[in-house]
Amino acid sequence: MTALETVPPTGLIPAPLSRDLGDAGARPRTVRLGAQTALAAAPGTENTARWLRSTLGAAFALPLPPGPADAPDTVALALDPALPEEGYRLDADARWGVRVTGGGPAGVFWGAQTLRQLLGPTAFRSAPLDPGYTPGLPEQTVEDAPRFRWRGLMLDVARHFLPKDGVLRYLDLMAAHKLNVLHFHLTDDQGWRLEIRRYPKLTGIGAWRERSKLGHRDSPLWDPRPHGGHYTQDDIREIVAYAAARQITVVPEIDIPGHSQAAIAAYPELGNTDVIDTTSLKVWDTWGVNPNVLAPTDTTLRFYEHVLEEVLELFPSSFVHLGGDECPKDQWRASPAAQARIAALSLDGEDGLQSWFIRHFDRWLTARGRRLIGWDEILEGGLAEGAAVSSWRGYAGGVAAAKAGHDVVMCPEQQVYLDHRQHISADEPVPIGYLRTLEDVYRFEPVPPELTGEQAARILGTQANAWSEAMDSRQRLDYQVFPRLAAFAEVAWSRLPAPAARDYPEFTRRMADHYARLDALGVDYRPPGGPLPWQQRPGILGRPFDGAPPNV
């Protein structure tokens, strides 16, 4: 396919509900967009109009001036409340142009994303390859709406920092795949990435580590370079606004009470000072589960309330993720202060203490009109009524939460952890975890069959998680995330049949078109034939798991 396609590739990803190309016996006419093509934006569609002018204008040198919606040679954007909020209808007719109608602003935007795909891979370029080229698409009608309202990607920027321009780029990549939630993992043992003005040491000390483990934590190799970085509050405001213009919600994660050594290194009073010398702790330089957890003291509670006050100012998301995973209890067992708190509150041991910790912040967030979401360990010891669960250890946590009346985001590590390896080949860079091929991800089903209809309604949706211990560059991140994110996006958006009945060969045919779009966007994805020489990481130890992942 040359840059100047006469017949653009038409394999849409994710697959729409319906697509009508008209009379099967007739070749559809082509709707052309040229220098005179106008853009009519009804009230409520202005963001999408700006996005179309910036993307199609850049790719094809199209001015897309304002014009009336009923004039010929027009791209018209409109709202129709009869459609679902995120649903849309795209009509392309050579007599008058293109109409994109959405049930709400989000629906219009997703329809515009479909229009961009229909115009061919050149529409994903940042400058015209030939200013005289007139893009076009076949006459057709596309009707579509998503299956799930939470279609997410978790980016871990704590283990390896992703600079702001990389985050903005991933928001564009998410939007191109109709994903609408960025779960932003901002804090962990290896780094604190968010400026908190009341506590400047969180980034002054907590955002930098002296060195980093290369590969899996069992690797003998180290990268001796200091690593770090953080986002200023203005950076976050920019990221959130950029996401909102693309109909993406940014859900921040501040991990408590485990995964907190970077915070303790910055403010030692947050740790269990009656058990260890917390002043000796540094930002952690390796991976795994860290024993140094927050102390269950009033000092810690007030500190994180102050942190969250600034978080709420920056992130309008109704959900705030507070982690709650992988919190070893050894220090609490040895801590007189922790044991005294357990006794004073008549808690059920250390699990009850963690539940008390999470419930405190659930009440705190609820009082401010927000909702707590956490990893499925927050179920242990009991969960507050309004809290939601990210089910990562398998399906079981999500099943239990849904049956108990809690909302759930399904993200089981055995299925949709994109840091896990994609092939059994020895050339696979830093192979971690279970084998999860493109087909495996395409056959992932977020709703467990044992749930009743009412319980299944508790599944808000699903997200893929990209943990960055072994992803130390944009190139490595791209390689692990793509092309599997395209398959995941179809699972999250499209109403697919049962996993075994899904037409994977048909999906791969559409992916042949989609790879050209990813190429135009500069995505360093894993090619179907295996890693290219510069994508390999020979000698960097991974930790692959053999066999099929357990269905737990």
Coordinates of C-alpha atoms in Angstrom, one line a residue:
M1 CA 0.0 0.0 0.0
T2 CA 1.5 3.4 -1.0
A3 CA 1.1 6.6 0.9
L4 CA -1.5 7.8 -1.6
E5 CA -4.2 5.1 -1.2
T6 CA -6.9 5.2 -3.9
V7 CA -8.9 2.6 -1.9
P8 CA -8.2 3.0 1.8
P9 CA -7.9 -0.1 4.0
T10 CA -11.2 -0.6 5.7
G11 CA -10.6 -3.1 8.6
L12 CA -12.0 -1.3 11.6
I13 CA -10.6 -1.9 15.1
P14 CA -12.4 -2.3 17.4
A15 CA -15.1 -3.9 15.3
P16 CA -18.4 -1.9 15.1
L17 CA -21.9 -3.2 15.9
S18 CA -22.8 -2.8 12.2
R19 CA -21.4 -1.5 9.0
D20 CA -23.5 -1.2 5.8
L21 CA -21.7 -0.6 2.5
G22 CA -25.0 -0.5 0.5
D23 CA -25.8 -2.7 -2.5
A24 CA -23.6 -5.7 -2.4
G25 CA -23.6 -5.8 -6.2
A26 CA -22.4 -2.3 -6.7
R27 CA -19.1 -0.7 -6.0
P28 CA -19.6 2.0 -3.4
R29 CA -18.8 5.6 -4.5
T30 CA -16.0 7.4 -2.7
V31 CA -16.7 10.4 -0.5
R32 CA -13.7 12.8 -0.9
L33 CA -12.5 15.4 1.6
G34 CA -10.7 18.3 -0.1
A35 CA -9.7 21.9 0.3
Q36 CA -13.3 23.1 0.1
T37 CA -14.7 20.5 2.6
A38 CA -16.4 22.3 5.5
L39 CA -16.7 21.2 9.1
A40 CA -20.0 21.9 10.9
A41 CA -20.0 21.4 14.6
A42 CA -23.3 21.4 16.5
P43 CA -23.2 22.7 20.1
G44 CA -21.6 20.0 22.3
T45 CA -19.3 18.7 19.5
E46 CA -16.7 21.5 19.6
N47 CA -13.9 19.4 21.1
T48 CA -14.2 16.8 18.4
A49 CA -14.2 19.5 15.8
R50 CA -10.9 20.9 17.2
W51 CA -9.5 17.4 17.2
L52 CA -10.5 16.7 13.6
R53 CA -9.0 20.0 12.4
S54 CA -5.7 19.2 14.3
T55 CA -5.4 15.6 13.1
L56 CA -6.9 15.6 9.6
G57 CA -5.6 19.1 9.0
A58 CA -2.1 18.0 9.8
A59 CA -2.2 14.7 7.9
F60 CA -3.8 16.1 4.7
A61 CA -3.3 19.9 4.9
L62 CA -7.1 20.3 5.1
P63 CA -8.4 23.6 6.5
L64 CA -11.9 22.3 7.3
P65 CA -13.4 25.7 7.6
P66 CA -16.8 26.1 9.5
G67 CA -19.9 25.7 7.4
P68 CA -23.6 24.9 7.6
A69 CA -24.5 21.3 8.4
D70 CA -26.9 20.9 5.4
A71 CA -24.4 22.0 2.7
P72 CA -22.8 19.5 0.4
D73 CA -19.1 18.6 0.8
T74 CA -19.4 18.9 4.6
V75 CA -18.3 16.8 7.6
A76 CA -21.2 17.5 10.0
L77 CA -21.0 16.7 13.8
A78 CA -24.3 16.4 15.7
L79 CA -25.9 15.0 18.9
D80 CA -28.9 12.7 19.1
P81 CA -30.0 11.8 22.6
A82 CA -31.8 8.8 21.2
L83 CA -28.4 7.1 20.8
P84 CA -26.4 5.8 23.7
E85 CA -24.1 8.3 25.4
E86 CA -21.0 6.8 23.8
G87 CA -22.8 5.4 20.7
Y88 CA -22.5 7.0 17.3
R89 CA -23.8 6.7 13.7
L90 CA -21.5 7.6 10.8
D91 CA -23.1 8.2 7.4
A92 CA -20.9 8.8 4.4
D93 CA -22.6 9.8 1.1
A94 CA -21.0 11.2 -2.0
R95 CA -23.9 13.6 -2.5
W96 CA -23.3 15.6 0.7
G97 CA -20.3 14.3 2.7
V98 CA -20.0 12.7 6.1
R99 CA -22.2 13.0 9.1
V100 CA -21.1 11.8 12.6
T101 CA -24.0 11.7 15.1
G102 CA -23.4 10.8 18.7
G103 CA -25.5 10.2 21.7
G104 CA -23.2 12.5 23.6
P105 CA -19.9 14.3 23.1
A106 CA -18.1 11.0 23.6
G107 CA -20.1 9.3 21.0
V108 CA -19.2 12.0 18.4
F109 CA -15.6 11.6 19.3
W110 CA -15.5 7.9 18.9
G111 CA -17.3 8.3 15.5
A112 CA -14.6 10.7 14.5
Q113 CA -12.0 8.1 15.4
T114 CA -13.8 5.7 13.1
L115 CA -13.7 8.3 10.3
R116 CA -10.0 8.6 10.7
Q117 CA -9.5 4.9 10.4
L118 CA -11.7 4.8 7.2
L119 CA -9.5 7.5 5.6
G120 CA -6.5 5.1 5.7
P121 CA -3.2 5.0 7.5
T122 CA -2.1 8.4 6.0
A123 CA -4.7 9.9 8.3
F124 CA -2.4 8.9 11.2
R125 CA 0.6 10.9 10.0
S126 CA 1.6 14.3 11.4
A127 CA 2.2 16.0 8.1
P128 CA 1.0 15.4 4.5
L129 CA 3.0 13.0 2.4
D130 CA 1.5 14.8 -0.7
P131 CA -0.4 18.1 -0.2
G132 CA -2.3 17.5 -3.4
Y133 CA -3.7 14.2 -2.2
T134 CA -7.5 14.1 -1.6
P135 CA -8.4 11.6 1.1
G136 CA -11.7 9.6 0.8
L137 CA -13.8 6.8 2.1
P138 CA -16.4 4.5 0.6
E139 CA -20.0 5.4 1.0
Q140 CA -21.4 3.6 4.1
T141 CA -23.2 3.7 7.4
V142 CA -21.5 2.6 10.6
E143 CA -23.6 2.2 13.8
D144 CA -21.7 1.5 17.0
A145 CA -21.7 1.7 20.8
P146 CA -19.4 0.1 23.4
R147 CA -20.1 -3.0 25.5
F148 CA -18.4 -1.6 28.7
R149 CA -18.2 1.8 30.1
W150 CA -14.7 1.2 31.7
R151 CA -12.2 0.4 29.0
G152 CA -8.8 1.1 30.5
L153 CA -5.1 0.9 30.4
M154 CA -2.9 1.1 33.5
L155 CA 0.4 2.7 33.0
D156 CA 3.0 2.2 35.7
V157 CA 5.2 5.3 35.7
A158 CA 6.6 4.6 39.2
R159 CA 9.0 1.8 38.4
H160 CA 10.2 3.5 35.2
F161 CA 9.2 7.1 34.7
L162 CA 7.4 8.0 31.5
P163 CA 8.0 11.7 30.7
K164 CA 4.9 13.9 30.1
D165 CA 5.2 13.8 26.3
G166 CA 5.1 10.0 26.5
V167 CA 1.9 10.1 28.6
L168 CA 0.3 12.4 26.1
R169 CA 1.3 10.1 23.3
Y170 CA -0.3 7.1 25.0
L171 CA -3.5 9.1 25.5
D172 CA -3.6 9.5 21.8
L173 CA -3.0 5.8 21.3
M174 CA -5.7 5.0 23.7
A175 CA -8.2 7.3 22.0
A176 CA -7.3 5.7 18.6
H177 CA -8.5 2.4 20.1
K178 CA -11.6 3.9 21.9
L179 CA -10.2 3.2 25.4
N180 CA -11.5 5.7 27.9
V181 CA -9.8 5.2 31.3
L182 CA -6.1 5.8 32.0
H183 CA -5.3 4.2 35.4
F184 CA -2.2 6.3 36.4
H185 CA 0.0 4.3 38.8
L186 CA 1.9 7.3 40.3
T187 CA 3.6 5.9 43.5
D188 CA 5.4 2.8 44.5
D189 CA 8.5 1.6 46.4
Q190 CA 10.7 2.6 43.4
G191 CA 9.5 6.2 42.9
W192 CA 6.9 8.9 43.8
R193 CA 5.9 10.7 40.6
L194 CA 3.4 13.4 41.6
E195 CA 4.3 16.8 43.0
I196 CA 2.6 17.4 46.4
R197 CA 3.3 21.0 47.4
R198 CA 2.8 20.5 51.1
Y199 CA 5.4 17.6 51.1
P200 CA 8.1 18.6 48.7
K201 CA 10.4 15.7 49.7
L202 CA 8.1 13.2 48.1
T203 CA 9.5 14.3 44.8
G204 CA 12.7 15.9 46.0
I205 CA 13.8 12.6 47.5
G206 CA 11.2 10.0 46.6
A207 CA 11.3 10.6 42.8
W208 CA 14.8 9.3 42.4
R209 CA 16.6 6.1 43.0
E210 CA 20.4 5.5 42.9
R211 CA 20.3 2.5 40.4
S212 CA 17.9 0.0 38.9
K213 CA 17.7 -3.7 38.6
L214 CA 18.1 -4.9 35.0
G215 CA 15.4 -7.4 34.1
H216 CA 13.8 -9.7 36.7
R217 CA 14.6 -9.2 40.4
D218 CA 16.7 -12.4 40.3
S219 CA 18.9 -10.9 37.6
P220 CA 22.5 -10.2 38.8
L221 CA 22.7 -7.1 36.5
W222 CA 22.2 -3.5 37.5
D223 CA 21.8 -0.3 35.6
P224 CA 24.1 2.0 37.6
R225 CA 22.5 5.2 36.3
P226 CA 20.2 7.2 38.8
H227 CA 16.6 7.0 37.6
G228 CA 13.6 9.2 38.2
G229 CA 11.5 12.1 37.4
H230 CA 8.1 13.5 38.4
Y231 CA 5.1 15.4 37.1
T232 CA 4.5 19.0 38.3
Q233 CA 1.0 19.9 39.2
D234 CA 0.8 21.9 36.0
D235 CA 2.0 18.8 34.1
I236 CA -0.9 16.9 35.7
R237 CA -3.4 19.6 34.8
E238 CA -2.2 19.4 31.2
I239 CA -2.4 15.6 31.1
V240 CA -5.9 15.6 32.6
A241 CA -7.1 18.3 30.2
Y242 CA -5.5 16.5 27.2
A243 CA -7.2 13.3 28.2
A244 CA -10.6 14.9 28.8
A245 CA -10.5 16.4 25.2
R246 CA -10.2 12.8 24.1
Q247 CA -13.0 11.5 26.3
I248 CA -10.5 9.8 28.6
T249 CA -10.8 9.8 32.4
V250 CA -7.5 9.8 34.3
V251 CA -7.8 7.7 37.6
P252 CA -4.8 8.4 39.9
E253 CA -3.4 5.7 42.0
I254 CA -1.6 6.5 45.3
D255 CA -0.6 3.1 46.7
I256 CA -1.2 2.5 50.4
P257 CA -0.4 0.9 52.9
G258 CA 2.1 -1.2 51.0
H259 CA 4.3 -0.3 48.1
S260 CA 5.3 2.8 50.0
Q261 CA 9.1 2.8 50.5
A262 CA 9.6 5.9 48.3
A263 CA 7.3 7.9 50.6
I264 CA 8.9 6.5 53.7
A265 CA 12.4 7.3 52.4
A266 CA 11.2 10.9 52.0
Y267 CA 9.4 11.1 55.3
P268 CA 10.7 8.4 57.7
E269 CA 8.0 9.1 60.3
L270 CA 5.5 7.3 57.9
G271 CA 7.1 3.9 58.5
N272 CA 7.1 1.6 61.5
T273 CA 9.8 3.4 63.5
D274 CA 9.4 1.1 66.5
V275 CA 10.5 -1.9 64.4
I276 CA 13.2 -0.6 62.0
D277 CA 15.4 2.4 61.5
T278 CA 13.3 4.1 58.8
T279 CA 15.9 6.9 58.4
S280 CA 18.2 4.4 56.7
L281 CA 15.7 3.6 53.9
K282 CA 16.2 4.8 50.4
V283 CA 14.0 4.7 47.4
W284 CA 14.0 1.0 46.4
D285 CA 16.2 -0.1 43.5
T286 CA 14.8 -3.6 42.8
W287 CA 11.4 -5.2 42.1
G288 CA 9.0 -7.5 44.0
V289 CA 7.1 -7.2 47.3
N290 CA 8.7 -4.8 49.7
P291 CA 8.5 -5.4 53.5
N292 CA 8.5 -1.7 54.4
V293 CA 4.9 -0.6 54.8
L294 CA 3.2 2.4 56.3
A295 CA 2.6 2.6 60.0
P296 CA -1.1 2.7 61.0
T297 CA -0.7 5.9 63.0
D298 CA -2.7 9.1 63.1
T299 CA 0.4 10.8 61.7
T300 CA 0.2 8.6 58.6
L301 CA -3.5 9.2 58.2
R302 CA -3.2 13.0 58.4
F303 CA -0.3 12.9 55.9
Y304 CA -2.2 11.0 53.3
E305 CA -5.3 13.1 53.8
H306 CA -3.2 16.1 53.0
V307 CA -1.8 14.3 49.9
L308 CA -5.3 13.4 48.8
E309 CA -6.5 16.9 49.2
E310 CA -4.1 17.9 46.5
V311 CA -4.9 14.8 44.4
L312 CA -8.6 15.7 44.4
E313 CA -7.8 19.2 43.2
L314 CA -5.8 17.8 40.2
F315 CA -8.0 14.9 39.2
P316 CA -11.7 15.3 38.6
S317 CA -12.2 11.5 38.3
S318 CA -15.0 10.2 40.5
F319 CA -12.7 7.2 41.4
V320 CA -9.4 7.4 43.3
H321 CA -7.3 4.3 43.3
L322 CA -5.6 3.6 46.7
G323 CA -3.8 0.4 45.8
G324 CA -4.1 -1.9 48.9
D325 CA -2.2 -4.8 47.3
E326 CA 0.7 -6.8 48.4
C327 CA 1.0 -5.4 52.0
P328 CA 3.2 -7.7 54.1
K329 CA 2.1 -7.7 57.7
D330 CA 5.4 -8.7 59.4
Q331 CA 6.3 -5.2 60.6
W332 CA 2.8 -4.7 62.0
R333 CA 3.1 -8.0 63.9
A334 CA 6.4 -6.8 65.4
S335 CA 5.2 -3.3 66.1
P336 CA 3.9 -2.4 69.6
A337 CA 2.1 0.6 68.1
A338 CA 0.4 -1.4 65.5
Q339 CA -0.6 -4.1 68.0
A340 CA -1.9 -1.4 70.4
R341 CA -4.1 0.0 67.6
I342 CA -5.5 -3.5 66.8
A343 CA -6.4 -4.0 70.4
A344 CA -7.8 -0.5 70.9
L345 CA -10.1 -0.9 67.9
S346 CA -10.9 -4.6 68.5
L347 CA -9.7 -5.5 65.0
D348 CA -9.3 -9.0 63.6
G349 CA -5.5 -9.0 63.5
E350 CA -3.3 -7.5 60.9
D351 CA -5.8 -8.1 58.1
G352 CA -8.4 -6.2 60.1
L353 CA -5.8 -3.4 60.5
Q354 CA -5.4 -3.1 56.7
S355 CA -9.2 -3.1 56.3
W356 CA -9.4 -0.3 58.9
F357 CA -6.8 1.6 57.0
I358 CA -8.7 1.3 53.7
R359 CA -12.1 2.0 55.3
H360 CA -10.8 5.2 56.8
F361 CA -9.9 6.6 53.4
D362 CA -13.1 5.2 51.8
R363 CA -15.1 7.3 54.3
W364 CA -12.8 10.3 53.7
L365 CA -13.3 10.1 49.9
T366 CA -17.0 9.4 50.2
A367 CA -17.4 12.6 52.3
R368 CA -15.9 14.5 49.4
G369 CA -18.0 13.0 46.7
R370 CA -15.4 10.5 45.4
R371 CA -15.2 6.7 45.3
L372 CA -12.4 4.5 46.4
I373 CA -11.2 1.7 44.1
G374 CA -8.4 -0.7 45.0
W375 CA -6.8 -4.0 44.1
D376 CA -8.7 -7.1 45.2
E377 CA -6.8 -7.4 48.5
I378 CA -9.0 -4.7 49.9
L379 CA -11.7 -7.4 50.2
E380 CA -9.7 -9.0 53.0
G381 CA -11.1 -8.0 56.4
G382 CA -14.2 -6.5 54.8
L383 CA -14.9 -3.8 52.3
A384 CA -16.8 -0.5 52.6
E385 CA -20.1 -0.4 50.8
G386 CA -19.2 2.1 48.1
A387 CA -15.8 0.8 47.2
A388 CA -14.9 -0.8 43.9
V389 CA -12.4 -3.5 43.2
S390 CA -9.7 -4.0 40.5
S391 CA -9.6 -7.8 40.2
W392 CA -5.9 -8.5 39.4
R393 CA -5.0 -11.9 41.1
G394 CA -7.5 -13.6 38.8
Y395 CA -11.3 -13.6 38.4
A396 CA -12.0 -14.8 42.0
G397 CA -11.7 -11.4 43.7
G398 CA -14.0 -9.8 41.1
V399 CA -16.5 -12.6 41.4
A400 CA -16.6 -12.3 45.2
A401 CA -16.9 -8.5 45.0
A402 CA -19.7 -8.6 42.4
K403 CA -21.6 -11.1 44.4
A404 CA -21.2 -8.9 47.5
G405 CA -22.7 -5.9 45.5
H406 CA -19.4 -4.1 44.7
D407 CA -18.5 -2.7 41.3
V408 CA -15.6 -4.4 39.6
V409 CA -13.0 -3.7 36.9
M410 CA -11.6 -7.0 35.6
C411 CA -7.9 -7.1 35.0
P412 CA -6.6 -10.6 35.9
E413 CA -2.8 -10.9 35.6
Q414 CA -3.1 -14.3 33.9
Q415 CA -5.0 -12.7 31.0
V416 CA -4.3 -9.0 30.5
Y417 CA -0.9 -8.1 32.1
L418 CA 0.8 -6.8 29.0
D419 CA 4.3 -7.0 30.7
H420 CA 3.9 -10.8 30.4
R421 CA 5.7 -12.4 27.4
Q422 CA 4.1 -12.7 24.0
H423 CA 6.0 -15.7 22.6
I424 CA 8.0 -18.8 23.6
S425 CA 10.9 -17.8 21.5
A426 CA 14.3 -17.3 23.1
D427 CA 14.5 -14.0 21.3
E428 CA 11.6 -12.6 23.3
P429 CA 13.0 -9.6 25.3
V430 CA 13.0 -10.0 29.1
P431 CA 10.3 -12.8 29.1
I432 CA 8.1 -12.3 32.2
G433 CA 5.1 -14.4 33.3
Y434 CA 2.7 -16.5 31.4
L435 CA 2.6 -16.7 27.6
R436 CA -0.1 -14.3 26.4
T437 CA -0.3 -14.1 22.6
L438 CA -2.4 -11.7 20.6
E439 CA -4.9 -14.5 20.2
D440 CA -5.0 -15.2 23.9
V441 CA -5.8 -11.5 24.6
Y442 CA -8.5 -11.6 21.9
R443 CA -10.2 -14.5 23.5
F444 CA -10.2 -12.9 27.0
E445 CA -13.7 -12.6 28.5
P446 CA -14.1 -10.0 31.3
V447 CA -17.5 -11.4 32.6
P448 CA -17.2 -14.7 34.4
P449 CA -20.0 -17.1 33.4
E450 CA -20.9 -18.0 37.0
L451 CA -22.3 -14.5 37.6
T452 CA -26.0 -13.9 37.4
G453 CA -27.3 -11.1 35.3
E454 CA -27.6 -8.7 38.3
Q455 CA -24.1 -9.6 39.4
A456 CA -22.7 -9.3 35.9
A457 CA -24.0 -5.7 35.8
R458 CA -21.5 -5.0 38.5
I459 CA -18.7 -5.4 36.0
L460 CA -17.9 -1.8 35.1
G461 CA -15.5 -3.1 32.5
T462 CA -12.0 -4.1 32.0
Q463 CA -8.5 -2.8 31.7
A464 CA -5.1 -4.0 30.6
N465 CA -2.1 -3.4 32.9
A466 CA 1.4 -2.5 31.8
W467 CA 3.8 -2.8 34.8
S468 CA 7.1 -1.3 34.0
E469 CA 9.8 -3.2 35.9
A470 CA 11.1 -4.6 32.6
M471 CA 10.0 -1.7 30.4
D472 CA 12.6 0.9 30.8
S473 CA 12.0 2.9 27.6
R474 CA 9.3 4.0 25.3
Q475 CA 10.5 1.4 22.8
R476 CA 10.1 -1.4 25.4
L477 CA 6.7 -0.1 26.5
D478 CA 5.5 -0.1 22.9
Y479 CA 6.8 -3.6 22.2
Q480 CA 4.9 -5.1 25.2
V481 CA 1.7 -3.2 24.8
F482 CA 1.2 -3.4 21.0
P483 CA -0.3 -5.1 19.1
R484 CA -2.1 -6.8 22.1
L485 CA -3.8 -3.5 23.1
A486 CA -5.6 -3.6 19.8
A487 CA -7.1 -7.0 20.6
F488 CA -7.9 -5.9 24.2
A489 CA -9.6 -2.8 22.9
E490 CA -11.9 -4.9 20.8
V491 CA -12.7 -7.1 23.8
A492 CA -13.6 -4.0 25.8
W493 CA -15.6 -2.2 23.1
S494 CA -17.2 -4.8 20.8
R495 CA -20.0 -7.3 21.5
L496 CA -18.0 -10.4 20.7
P497 CA -19.3 -14.0 20.9
A498 CA -18.0 -16.4 23.5
P499 CA -14.2 -16.7 23.5
A500 CA -14.1 -20.0 21.6
A501 CA -16.5 -18.7 18.9
R502 CA -14.5 -15.6 18.2
D503 CA -13.3 -15.3 14.6
Y504 CA -9.6 -14.7 15.2
P505 CA -8.5 -15.2 11.5
E506 CA -11.0 -12.4 10.6
F507 CA -9.5 -10.2 13.3
T508 CA -5.9 -10.8 12.0
R509 CA -7.1 -9.8 8.5
R510 CA -8.3 -6.5 10.0
M511 CA -5.0 -6.2 11.9
A512 CA -3.2 -6.3 8.6
D513 CA -4.8 -2.9 7.9
H514 CA -4.2 -1.7 11.5
Y515 CA -0.4 -2.4 11.5
A516 CA -0.2 0.3 8.8
R517 CA -1.9 2.7 11.2
L518 CA 0.5 1.8 14.0
D519 CA 3.4 2.3 11.6
A520 CA 2.2 5.8 10.7
L521 CA 1.9 6.6 14.4
G522 CA 5.5 5.4 15.0
V523 CA 4.5 2.6 17.4
D524 CA 7.3 0.1 18.0
Y525 CA 5.0 -2.9 18.2
R526 CA 6.0 -6.6 18.2
P527 CA 5.8 -7.7 14.5
P528 CA 3.8 -10.8 13.8
G529 CA 7.0 -12.6 12.8
G530 CA 8.9 -11.9 16.0
P531 CA 11.1 -9.1 17.5
L532 CA 13.3 -7.1 15.2
P533 CA 17.0 -7.1 16.1
W534 CA 16.9 -3.8 18.0
Q535 CA 13.9 -5.0 20.0
Q536 CA 15.7 -7.9 21.5
R537 CA 17.5 -7.7 24.9
P538 CA 20.0 -10.6 24.9
G539 CA 21.4 -11.5 28.3
I540 CA 18.7 -9.7 30.4
L541 CA 17.1 -12.2 32.7
G542 CA 13.4 -12.7 32.7
R543 CA 11.1 -15.1 34.6
P544 CA 8.8 -17.0 32.3
F545 CA 6.1 -19.3 33.6
D546 CA 5.4 -22.5 31.7
G547 CA 2.1 -23.8 30.7
A548 CA -1.3 -22.2 30.4
P549 CA -2.2 -19.7 33.1
P550 CA -4.5 -20.8 35.8
N551 CA -8.1 -19.7 35.6
V552 CA -8.5 -18.5 39.1

